[in-house]
XYZ file of C-alpha atoms in Angstrom:
156
model
C 0.194 0.061 -0.158
C 2.846 2.754 -1.138
C 0.175 5.393 -2.331
C 3.340 8.128 -2.553
C 1.265 11.511 -3.030
C 2.369 14.652 -1.844
C -1.735 16.210 -1.734
C -2.541 13.537 0.307
C -0.479 15.321 3.208
C -3.682 16.783 3.529
C -6.523 16.506 5.441
C -9.138 16.922 2.930
C -7.833 14.535 0.612
C -6.629 12.188 3.211
C -10.547 12.050 4.384
C -11.283 11.649 0.665
C -9.691 8.362 0.916
C -11.270 7.542 3.619
C -14.640 7.910 2.323
C -14.175 5.773 -0.694
C -13.106 2.973 1.708
C -16.543 3.757 3.214
C -18.413 3.702 -0.066
C -16.653 0.670 -1.039
C -17.885 -1.210 2.394
C -21.492 0.410 1.745
C -21.468 -1.645 -1.700
C -20.135 -4.910 0.174
C -23.235 -4.612 2.875
C -21.561 -3.184 5.377
C -21.975 -0.124 7.385
C -20.017 2.644 5.339
C -17.343 3.611 7.648
C -13.546 4.116 6.327
C -9.920 4.604 7.646
C -6.903 5.539 6.027
C -3.622 5.529 8.109
C -0.940 7.937 6.955
C 2.534 8.595 8.051
C 4.620 10.620 6.131
C 4.000 11.560 2.946
C 1.773 7.946 2.364
C -0.848 6.129 3.024
C 0.429 2.718 4.530
C -2.803 1.059 4.992
C -6.894 1.618 4.218
C -9.758 -0.150 5.152
C -13.658 -0.490 5.517
C -15.745 -2.113 7.949
C -15.052 -5.817 7.551
C -17.962 -7.162 10.624
C -20.383 -8.588 8.252
C -17.560 -9.951 5.611
C -15.042 -11.201 8.315
C -17.521 -12.550 10.818
C -15.472 -10.505 13.080
C -17.295 -7.902 15.547
C -14.093 -5.877 15.564
C -13.182 -5.960 12.445
C -13.938 -2.067 12.225
C -12.346 -0.168 9.192
C -9.805 1.312 11.891
C -9.033 -2.273 13.918
C -8.405 -3.470 10.217
C -6.152 -0.779 9.127
C -4.146 -0.613 12.259
C -3.409 -3.971 12.002
C -2.858 -3.633 8.381
C -0.622 -0.596 8.524
C 1.372 -2.643 11.670
C 2.141 -5.167 9.126
C 2.987 -3.116 6.739
C 5.667 -1.156 8.805
C 6.682 -3.885 10.901
C 5.985 -2.208 14.585
C 2.609 -2.445 16.157
C 3.546 0.993 17.114
C 2.682 3.744 14.694
C 4.241 6.620 15.749
C 4.121 10.009 13.971
C 0.880 8.031 12.314
C -2.333 9.486 11.666
C -5.486 7.803 11.655
C -8.515 9.867 8.892
C -12.227 8.053 9.771
C -14.945 8.762 8.781
C -16.768 8.457 11.650
C -16.081 9.148 14.989
C -14.564 5.850 16.840
C -15.731 3.650 19.213
C -14.291 3.575 22.240
C -12.702 -0.079 21.094
C -11.301 2.041 18.686
C -10.037 4.580 20.082
C -8.310 2.091 22.718
C -6.596 0.448 20.248
C -5.542 3.464 18.283
C -3.661 4.559 22.109
C -2.429 0.969 21.970
C -1.032 1.519 18.806
C 0.541 5.452 19.919
C -1.649 7.278 17.000
C -0.602 10.749 16.703
C -3.870 11.908 15.217
C -7.022 11.237 14.481
C -8.928 12.908 12.295
C -12.777 12.368 11.885
C -15.640 13.096 9.830
C -18.870 13.205 11.393
C -19.340 12.184 15.199
C -21.481 9.265 16.746
C -24.662 10.133 18.570
C -24.493 6.487 19.605
C -21.557 5.505 20.255
C -18.512 8.226 19.550
C -15.521 7.771 21.938
C -13.568 10.754 21.390
C -16.098 13.727 22.029
C -20.106 12.718 21.818
C -20.228 9.842 24.124
C -17.261 9.804 25.891
C -13.913 11.273 26.290
C -11.552 8.246 26.080
C -8.285 10.068 24.336
C -8.431 12.536 27.689
C -8.656 10.581 30.245
C -5.865 11.490 32.938
C -4.744 7.946 34.035
C -3.273 7.328 30.248
C 0.166 8.004 29.179
C -0.644 8.486 25.659
C -2.199 11.790 24.108
C -3.555 12.266 20.827
C -4.487 15.283 19.055
C -7.884 15.350 17.040
C -9.402 17.256 14.659
C -13.338 16.463 13.686
C -15.556 17.840 11.176
C -13.658 17.547 8.322
C -16.193 16.327 5.428
C -18.095 15.590 8.050
C -21.538 16.678 5.849
C -20.179 14.215 2.968
C -19.217 11.461 5.945
C -22.916 11.829 7.458
C -23.904 11.181 3.966
C -22.574 7.853 3.436
C -24.010 6.956 6.452
C -27.786 8.499 6.579
C -28.248 7.032 3.131
C -26.704 3.553 3.791
C -29.484 3.656 6.657
C -32.316 5.178 4.315
C -31.687 2.259 1.885
C -32.125 -0.367 4.779
C -35.745 0.998 5.982
């Protein structure tokens, strides 16, 4: 996954890549969440949700991308990496980002039913943690929310 492109350093371009993963997941019947992991000026991993395809409740886009990035880099510590996620991560995914030592999280829309970064919980802000994650919310928020809304509207 050596997609080297200086334009990918831009938050909007990275979120567009995550949105592409979310849309691909939706085509497969998965909840449309996408994630890309960026280190330096390249995407080192990308994924969409795969919980249904993998029959795995932990196969959220973030977890799948973190695993792929760790394998690509040969290290479970992803120091200096950024995660771009279309929807605010849940508690499991936020915890995995802490364990991976993700430096920066950029996400699109909040998740009022389980967002663990700002909406329902503030996992990254717990004083007992020895790792801090820089957070930027709201990048392409409308597009990210629309991907979720259209997915669920089609199933009603």
